[in-house]
Phi, psi and omega in degrees: 000327174231167194203117179046041187059034173241142193295141161282136186283331174302323175294138182299316188241148173274064174297321189232133174200167178281145185316304176291324169305308192283346166288335160311312163320313207277334173082204169213132189190203188295346176287315177302304184299302170313321171301306187306323186278321165305292178313315171313288170322314150312333184272306182318316172293328180307308187274332168312293192300338182284322184253006163331292192297330152344302165264352180267344183293306176320315179291319180253050184270306177298316189279331178255012174059065168276134172267177186304304188280353187273330188270006160264338174268334156318308181277019181249325178356280186304318180283329181279335174278330160280008175259305194294327180222041160291318187311302191301331188279314169323313180310299175292344177264342164269006180232321187244356180117146190275306177309314176295319182288316179280350158318282186297338193257334180294319169306287190317316190289326171295325188273340169266356191275327187288321184286334179291344186258026166250006191290130175264003176220184183272343184267012182261312177318298176311301179297319181286339167274351184283283187320322191284319181291332166317308192275327173299341200274324186307267185313336175324300196238359183277330182304319178301312169305321189275334170282318198284325195260015162272001203229124193291175171316330194288325185238007178298313165295335163284343175270337170287329186272320172303312183303318170305336179309343176271350151304299166335305190290325184300307175300346174273313182301304184308291165313332171270339191277334186279333192285308182266355170271317189298314185278006169302154186224109175209176181195105187248107186269135200236115181286309178306338181264347195048064173209157171263136175260106190254157186322321184285324173289344167263350171285334185289325179272332175300327191278356176268018180289302185319320180291338180272326180287338172302311179310310176297319176272356170290319171322316202265359173250164195271175170300165177292134175302318190295333189275324192300314189285321180299331177264017143100016195257081167278348173305281164344286189306328206269297179327324185266348175294303173311309181300306181312312182291321185303314179279338176272020198206350188029058176239155171283152196304327198278003188258014203280126184296327202250134177245353169201161183256153168274130188290132195253349181213173171249020172119156182275129173274131180264136182259102170260137184089163172311318191278322166296325172303307175304318174309305184299310173315312183300304168294343171284323167279314172311318172335298181316326197237049143233168161292154009267356186269358176322292179308329175287302181302341169280325190282317191287326179283320189273335196271324170296316178305304179307331189268327162305331183276333187256324182302299198284306194286304189302326185302316214269354191240352188292310188298319177311315186293315188305310160295337153308319194275332181278313210273337187289139170236019171289205178262343184306150182220350176276152179299316166299321163305318191297307199285330187263355196279350185166284183232043195267324189256105186288175171270160187291355178273342182318126161281162175277138177276132176306052190238088196279005182272154193246132160295113189307334192274004172281317187293324181299321178279322164319307180303309191294320186298310173314319168309302188290327178297298189316304181306283190335290187316318187282328180292321163308321185292324181293308184303313200302329179290324190281308183253345153113179184283316187287327165290323168300312171305336202266336176269303198278333181286332167296306177315301193266007138324283164315300163322312173311300168316328184273332191283342180280328181295318197303142208257319178277140175299317196277342175275328185299322167302304203271337169306308199289307171328314182290328161338298188280000171285343185311330188303332182295344183293333203278336169292332189280321180287352183270333185274337168295304196297338198276332174276311205291315186259144189285147198315323178287349182237009196277328194278327174314298180325296176287342176285319164315314172269354134306327170285310162311320176294328181279342176296315189298308176310329162297291210293320177308302184301323183300295185292352178284294197308308186294322180294311194301350180253350175240310179216059180332304210291329182299309180312310170297311181294312168307319184275321174301315173287337178305314189305301184304311169293328185283336191266324171334295174316316180270024158281355188260346184282142189295148175272182172292116166302151159301320182289307175302320184281349171297308154326287185292358181250345184261337182284323176287335159308324174290302178298329191272319164314316172289326189283335175290320188277000000 
């Protein structure tokens, strides 16, 4: 009845099919949209946790006695935790399941986040924040795999792009919530901890809410059918597909035309003991650094490194750049001329004045930039079905890179700010690269591949933020040329990505026909 995983066309009904073919029959509808919203909520929790320190540190510097150096390493904690643990989470996701990893990590991340709000000193706060970030790194990459594996080929790119828009929404929600909480004036003493519970502590708790909501809904969601099928559990995978089909088409589950799936795996292997775990991790990783996957592994890691170095590296310095432009009274008009005109970068030995108020303009402009991010993600989501991922990457990456260089050269402050905001839109390519990875790598190595590429992205965030801070105070123009140029090089690398193949186009055409048939039925 089947040959090479393809359905015999002579068979009157599609009673036996591969997973990808069966997913075409599930169609597209409310189940996919709700699943995208769930994944988006988890992604929003990741970005909120990653950028939280930028708003907490100025408000907490009096309570924790933060020096400039301490503020620097606190800001690096989320990225450092992701770098150190992404490999482990990728292995767990490929061997124990996507849903299991996200449930475990989100619960523990929220727990340590809440506990960190009661930290009496900077050392305790840093340690608890690190533990919260370690578990936050679990869903940071696994969620892209989880989202992509619930959607058939025709709609996968679009759903991943729309889910990624919650990263932009997170950059709106975080300053908005901070604006609501940080200006509050309350202080509740907790004598046995020797602390006063002030608004910044409440903000830390509030930023755990997306993970709490995500955990509740993820409990009701099933495991990825791709993972179940690859683990040899075809019956469970088929049950998930029947559920998707029933909800999307509003029909009973037993009307699903596929009655059996072609097995893609031979059952999950349980690794026990340290040696077994190390062997399993080796087996999951080595294929990524051998032909034919090695070129795609290197390309995905390099492009994510470049994108994160720009979007997160410069985002850390955005308030400094913006405040300098808005408050500068001299004749200088270019960004670097303003920054290098005098007093914008205090000496590392300067004592921090205990002033924990935050300029309202910081919240406002951060919200505006977040809205721009969200808009770009949504636009990409609509365009990806028509022009493809590769085309968008080849246009967006060099365009934003050139805008970064243009922001340095612009003689008008307003134009410079606009170009700088467009420069940051390169972050919309992160989700696209993850959607590319979902298709480039086989199921058993997919989560590991995405976790490794995202880990390299976080390395880019750390390298970028530190290099940019150094260059802005020494050779400002070089930072814009260097990082804008990196995006252009990333675009050149994307020429090597495969376009939409004839087989993919055929599958998409088949998906359309299948959905039309389902709707008619």
